[in-house]
Every structure is written in structure tokens, then in C-alpha cells.
One Martini backbone bead per residue (centre of mass of N, CA, C, O) as a GRO file, in nm:
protein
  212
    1UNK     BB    1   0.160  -4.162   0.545
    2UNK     BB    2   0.096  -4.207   0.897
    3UNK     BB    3   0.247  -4.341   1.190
    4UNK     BB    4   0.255  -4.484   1.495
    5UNK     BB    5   0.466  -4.584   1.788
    6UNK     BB    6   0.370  -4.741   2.085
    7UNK     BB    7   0.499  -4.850   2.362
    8UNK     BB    8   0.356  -5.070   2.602
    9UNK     BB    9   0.340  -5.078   2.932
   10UNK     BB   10   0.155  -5.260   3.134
   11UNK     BB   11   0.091  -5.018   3.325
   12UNK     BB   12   0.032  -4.789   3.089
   13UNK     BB   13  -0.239  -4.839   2.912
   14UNK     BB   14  -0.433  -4.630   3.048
   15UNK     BB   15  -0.257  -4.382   2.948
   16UNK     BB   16  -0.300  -4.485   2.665
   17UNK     BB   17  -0.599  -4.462   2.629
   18UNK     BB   18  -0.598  -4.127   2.779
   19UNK     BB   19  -0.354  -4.049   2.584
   20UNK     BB   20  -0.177  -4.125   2.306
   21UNK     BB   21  -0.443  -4.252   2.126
   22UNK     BB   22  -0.648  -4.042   2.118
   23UNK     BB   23  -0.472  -3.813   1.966
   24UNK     BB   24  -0.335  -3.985   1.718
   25UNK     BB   25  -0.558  -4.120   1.573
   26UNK     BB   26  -0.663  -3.822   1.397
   27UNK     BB   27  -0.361  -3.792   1.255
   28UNK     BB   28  -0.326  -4.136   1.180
   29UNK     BB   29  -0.334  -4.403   1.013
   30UNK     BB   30  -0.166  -4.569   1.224
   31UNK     BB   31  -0.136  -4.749   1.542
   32UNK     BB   32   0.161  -4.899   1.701
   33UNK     BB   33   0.141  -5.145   1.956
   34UNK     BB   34   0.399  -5.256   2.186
   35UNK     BB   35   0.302  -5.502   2.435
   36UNK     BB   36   0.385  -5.643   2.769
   37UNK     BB   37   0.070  -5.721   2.775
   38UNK     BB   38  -0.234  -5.771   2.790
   39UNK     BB   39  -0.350  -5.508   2.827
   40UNK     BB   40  -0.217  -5.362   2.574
   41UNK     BB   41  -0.312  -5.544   2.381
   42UNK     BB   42  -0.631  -5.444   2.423
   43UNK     BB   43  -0.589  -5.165   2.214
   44UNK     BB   44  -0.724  -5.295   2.009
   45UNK     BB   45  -0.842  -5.185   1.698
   46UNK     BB   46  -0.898  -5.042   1.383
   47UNK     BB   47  -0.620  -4.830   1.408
   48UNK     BB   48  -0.517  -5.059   1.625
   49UNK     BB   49  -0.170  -5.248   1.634
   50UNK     BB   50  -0.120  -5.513   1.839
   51UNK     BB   51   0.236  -5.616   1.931
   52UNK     BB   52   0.386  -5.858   2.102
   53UNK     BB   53   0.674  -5.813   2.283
   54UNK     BB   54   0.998  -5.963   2.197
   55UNK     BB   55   1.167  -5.801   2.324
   56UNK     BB   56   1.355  -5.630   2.548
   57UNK     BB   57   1.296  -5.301   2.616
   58UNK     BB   58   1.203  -5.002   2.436
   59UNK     BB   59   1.397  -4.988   2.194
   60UNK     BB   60   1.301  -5.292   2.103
   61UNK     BB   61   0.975  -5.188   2.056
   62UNK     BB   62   1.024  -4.955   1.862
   63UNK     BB   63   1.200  -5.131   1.637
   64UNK     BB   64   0.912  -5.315   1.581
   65UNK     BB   65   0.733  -5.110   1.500
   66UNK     BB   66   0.921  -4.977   1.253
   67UNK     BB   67   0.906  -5.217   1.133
   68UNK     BB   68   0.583  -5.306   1.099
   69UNK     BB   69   0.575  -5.046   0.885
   70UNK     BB   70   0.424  -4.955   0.583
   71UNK     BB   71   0.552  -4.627   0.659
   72UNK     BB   72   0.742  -4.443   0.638
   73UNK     BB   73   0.619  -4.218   0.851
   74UNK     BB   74   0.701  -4.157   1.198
   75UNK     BB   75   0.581  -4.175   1.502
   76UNK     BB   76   0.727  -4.120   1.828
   77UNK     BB   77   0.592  -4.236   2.100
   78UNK     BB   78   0.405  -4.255   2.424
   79UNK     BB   79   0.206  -4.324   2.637
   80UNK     BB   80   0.262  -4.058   2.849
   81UNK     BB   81   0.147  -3.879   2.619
   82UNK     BB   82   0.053  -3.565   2.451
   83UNK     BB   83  -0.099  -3.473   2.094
   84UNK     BB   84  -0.170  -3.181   1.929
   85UNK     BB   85  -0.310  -3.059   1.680
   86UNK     BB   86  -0.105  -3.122   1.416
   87UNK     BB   87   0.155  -3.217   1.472
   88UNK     BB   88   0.209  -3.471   1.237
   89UNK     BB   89   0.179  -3.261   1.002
   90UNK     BB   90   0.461  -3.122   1.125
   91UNK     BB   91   0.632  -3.374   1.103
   92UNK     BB   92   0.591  -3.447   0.796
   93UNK     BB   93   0.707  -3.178   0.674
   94UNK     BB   94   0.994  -3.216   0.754
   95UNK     BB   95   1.014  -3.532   0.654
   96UNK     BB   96   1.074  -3.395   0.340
   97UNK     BB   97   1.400  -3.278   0.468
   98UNK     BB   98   1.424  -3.521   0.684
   99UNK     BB   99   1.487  -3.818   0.838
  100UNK     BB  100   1.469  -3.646   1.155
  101UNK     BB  101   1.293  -3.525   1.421
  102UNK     BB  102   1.202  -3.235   1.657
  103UNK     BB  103   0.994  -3.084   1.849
  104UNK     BB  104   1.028  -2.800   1.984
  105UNK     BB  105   0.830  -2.859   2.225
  106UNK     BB  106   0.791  -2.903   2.560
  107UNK     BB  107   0.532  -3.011   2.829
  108UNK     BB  108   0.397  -3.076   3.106
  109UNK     BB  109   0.139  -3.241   3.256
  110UNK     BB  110   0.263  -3.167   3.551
  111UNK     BB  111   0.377  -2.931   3.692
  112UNK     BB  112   0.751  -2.850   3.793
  113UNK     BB  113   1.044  -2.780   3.897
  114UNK     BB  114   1.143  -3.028   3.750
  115UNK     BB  115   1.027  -3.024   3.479
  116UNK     BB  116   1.169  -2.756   3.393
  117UNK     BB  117   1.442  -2.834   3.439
  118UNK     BB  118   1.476  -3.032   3.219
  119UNK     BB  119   1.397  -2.896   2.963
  120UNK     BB  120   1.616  -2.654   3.003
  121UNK     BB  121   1.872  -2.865   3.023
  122UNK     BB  122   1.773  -3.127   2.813
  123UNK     BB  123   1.577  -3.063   2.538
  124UNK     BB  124   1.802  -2.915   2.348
  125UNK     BB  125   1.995  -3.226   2.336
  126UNK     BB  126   1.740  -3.431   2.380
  127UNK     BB  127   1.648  -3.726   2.261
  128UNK     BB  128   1.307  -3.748   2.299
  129UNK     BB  129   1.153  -4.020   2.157
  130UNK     BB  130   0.825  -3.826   2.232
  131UNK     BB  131   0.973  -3.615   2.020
  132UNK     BB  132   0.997  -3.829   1.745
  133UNK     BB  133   1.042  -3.831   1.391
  134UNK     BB  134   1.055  -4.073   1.121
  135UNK     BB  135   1.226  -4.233   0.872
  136UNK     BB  136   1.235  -4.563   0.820
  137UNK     BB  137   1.460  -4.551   0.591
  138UNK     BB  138   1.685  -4.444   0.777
  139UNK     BB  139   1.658  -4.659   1.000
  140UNK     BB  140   1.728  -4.896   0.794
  141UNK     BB  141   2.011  -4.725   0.655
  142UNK     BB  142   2.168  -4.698   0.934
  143UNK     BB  143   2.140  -4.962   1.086
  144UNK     BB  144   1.913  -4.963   1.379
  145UNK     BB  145   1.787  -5.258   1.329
  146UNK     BB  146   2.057  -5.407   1.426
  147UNK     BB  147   1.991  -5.287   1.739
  148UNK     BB  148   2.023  -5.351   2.089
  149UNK     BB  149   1.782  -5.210   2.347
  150UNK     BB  150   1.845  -5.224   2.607
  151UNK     BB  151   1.672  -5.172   2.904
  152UNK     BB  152   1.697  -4.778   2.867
  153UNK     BB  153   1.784  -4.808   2.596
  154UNK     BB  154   1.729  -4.606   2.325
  155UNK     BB  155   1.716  -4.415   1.987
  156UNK     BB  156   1.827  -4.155   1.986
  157UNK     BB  157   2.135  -4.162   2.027
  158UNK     BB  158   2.162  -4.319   1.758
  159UNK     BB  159   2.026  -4.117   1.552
  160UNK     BB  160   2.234  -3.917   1.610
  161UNK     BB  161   2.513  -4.076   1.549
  162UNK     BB  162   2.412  -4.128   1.253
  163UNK     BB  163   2.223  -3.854   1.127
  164UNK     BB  164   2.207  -3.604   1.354
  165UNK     BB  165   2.066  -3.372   1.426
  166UNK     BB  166   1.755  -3.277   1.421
  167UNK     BB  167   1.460  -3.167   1.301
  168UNK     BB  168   1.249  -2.921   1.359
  169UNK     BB  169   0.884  -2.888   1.472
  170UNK     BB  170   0.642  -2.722   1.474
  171UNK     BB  171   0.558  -2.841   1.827
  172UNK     BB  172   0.399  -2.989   2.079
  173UNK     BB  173   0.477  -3.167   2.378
  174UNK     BB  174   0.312  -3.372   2.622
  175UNK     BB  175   0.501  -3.483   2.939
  176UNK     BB  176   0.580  -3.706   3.178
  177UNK     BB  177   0.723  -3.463   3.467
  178UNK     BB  178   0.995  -3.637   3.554
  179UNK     BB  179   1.227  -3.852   3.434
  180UNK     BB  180   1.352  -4.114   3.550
  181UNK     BB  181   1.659  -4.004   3.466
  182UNK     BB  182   1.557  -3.701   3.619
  183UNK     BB  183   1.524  -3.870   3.914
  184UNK     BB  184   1.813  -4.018   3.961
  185UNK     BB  185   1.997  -3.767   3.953
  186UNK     BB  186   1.835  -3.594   4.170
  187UNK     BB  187   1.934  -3.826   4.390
  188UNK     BB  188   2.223  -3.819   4.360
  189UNK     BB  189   2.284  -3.526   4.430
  190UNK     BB  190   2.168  -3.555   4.719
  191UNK     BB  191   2.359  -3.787   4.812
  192UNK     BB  192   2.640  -3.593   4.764
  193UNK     BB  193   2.553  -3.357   4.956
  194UNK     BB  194   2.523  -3.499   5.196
  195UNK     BB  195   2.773  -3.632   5.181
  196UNK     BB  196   2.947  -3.370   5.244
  197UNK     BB  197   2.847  -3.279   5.464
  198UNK     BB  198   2.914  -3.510   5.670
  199UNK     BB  199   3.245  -3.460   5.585
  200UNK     BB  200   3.175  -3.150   5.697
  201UNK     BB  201   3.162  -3.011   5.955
  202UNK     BB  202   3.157  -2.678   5.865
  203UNK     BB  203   2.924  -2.713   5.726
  204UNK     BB  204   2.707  -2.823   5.952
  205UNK     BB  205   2.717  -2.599   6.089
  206UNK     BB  206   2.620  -2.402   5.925
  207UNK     BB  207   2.343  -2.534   5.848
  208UNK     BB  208   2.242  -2.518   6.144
  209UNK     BB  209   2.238  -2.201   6.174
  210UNK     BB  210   2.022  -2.135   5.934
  211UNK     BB  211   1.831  -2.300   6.082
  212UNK     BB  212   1.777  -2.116   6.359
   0.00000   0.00000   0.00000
């Protein structure tokens, strides 16, 4: 029996009925959406349990579907990704001899150089929680359920460092990339480079001339 667990920020709603649930409905006995408002609680049905979010955070969203579930095996899901056939069932077969799991491959929604960028310098390395699965026995044995996730921190670092690295699981996850987080860093990037030329005369000019 396999559980998904998907925060649903109020925006985000009409995304998650035509991306996130619409996918894993079919490969899992239930979908528990841990929801921040009225649009959200609606995506209620017969294999959709809605619950008010209790806690601010994604993390602490993530934390309340995954104590709400009654299977052991849990998918975290995001509202805007999509999950192709097979996926659940490769997550499951991991988690059969590792606590928690993580997709081996993850694909942009929408192409983009930055989002190519993003897969490829931290995909390896970086807990994406909507490319990961879990059994609750663990989450709730290494003590991560007594953990406050507020603001924009999430469970992955969380069970990195109490787990270990994830076991891979062949299948692929589709995610609106570039994510806030590498799009804040590329922001940071651009205002650090112009600054830099900025304070450097020959910089400036070196620039001015190649623009000629």
C-alpha cells in the first residue's frame, strides 16, 4: 500500500488537479493533500484526502500528510510536478531495502538553459523532495517528525543528514524548473557580477568595447 503526500499552496491548486494528482492517482492507493486554502481543500474525491494545513511551511505541510498516512510507503510529491507510469511502483521496490528513495532522474516541464543548468549542478547532490519517497517507519524513527520546517525549509536536508544519501530508484520525475531557490541564487549571480564591473573601471570598458 502506497500513500502520496502533496502540500498544496493556495496558487497552486489548479496545477496540482492537472499535474500532480491527476498522475499518481492511478498508481497509489491514496493521495493525502495537506492544503493552505478553500481552492486546495476542493481537490477533495473518493481516493483524495484534503487537510487543512496546521503549520506554515512546506516542510511542516510535507510532515503533517506523511503523520496523516496510514501506509508505510509514502511518495512525496509537489503540486507542479508529474509522476509517468511506473514511477510509484520503482519507488516502492527501493523502499523494500532503504528507508527513503530518491528518482534517479528528474526532466524540466518546460525546457529551459536554466533549468538544464539547475539538474545538472544540483540534482545530484540535492534532496528535491518532489523527486523523493519515503517510509513513514523512518521519518518518524530518526525523530523528523518532532523537526519545525517552517518558512521555505523543507524534509530533504533533514533526512540527508539523518539517514544518509538516498537509494536511487530508476524512473523519472517532470518539475517546473527553474525552482525558486536556483532562481534567487541566479539572481544573486547577475547583481554580484554587475557589481563587480561596476566597481572596476577596466572591467567597464573592456565590456563597452566588446559591445561595439
Amino acid at each position: 500500500m502506497v500513500t502520496a503526500v502533496v502540500p498544496v499552496a493556495e496558487a497552486d491548486a489548479a496545477l496540482a488537479a492537472s499535474l500532480a494528482i491527476p498522475s499518481l492517482l492511478p498508481q497509489v492507493d491514496r493521495v493525502i493533500v495537506v492544503a493552505q486554502g478553500p481552492s486546495a481543500l476542493a481537490l477533495r474525491s473518493r481516493k483524495v484526502d484534503a487537510l487543512p494545513q496546521a503549520e506554515p511551511g512546506i516542510g511542516n505541510a510535507r510532515k503533517q500528510g506523511i503523520l496523516a498516512a496510514d501506509d508505510d510507503l509514502i511518495i512525496s510529491a509537489d503540486a507542479d510536478a508529474w509522476y509517468p507510469p511506473g514511477y510509484a511502483e520503482a519507488a516502492a521496490s527501493a523502499l523494500s531495502s532503504a528507508p527513503y528513495a530518491k528518482a534517479r532522474r528528474a526532466e524540466p516541464l518546460e525546457d529551459s538553459v536554466a533549468a538544464r543548468l539547475e539538474l545538472l549542478l544540483f540534482y545530484p547532490v540535492v534532496n528535491y523532495e518532489w523527486a523523493l519517497a519515503l517510509r513513514r517507519s523512518a521519518f518518524v524513527g530518526a525523530g523528523l517528525h518532532r523537526r519545525d520546517y517552517r518558512g521555505r525549509y523543507d524534509i530533504g536536508y533533514a533526512l540527508a543528514l539523518a539517514l544518509g544519501p538516498p537509494r536511487p530508484f530508476d524512473a523519472a520525475v517532470y518539475a517546473r524548473l527553474p525552482t525558486y531557490a536556483f532562481r534567487a541564487l541566479l539572481a544573486g549571480l547577475r547583481g554580484a557580477a554587475l557589481s563587480a564591473l561596476a566597481a572596476s573601471p577596466a572591467s567597464l570598458a573592456l565590456l563597452a568595447a566588446a559591445l561595439r
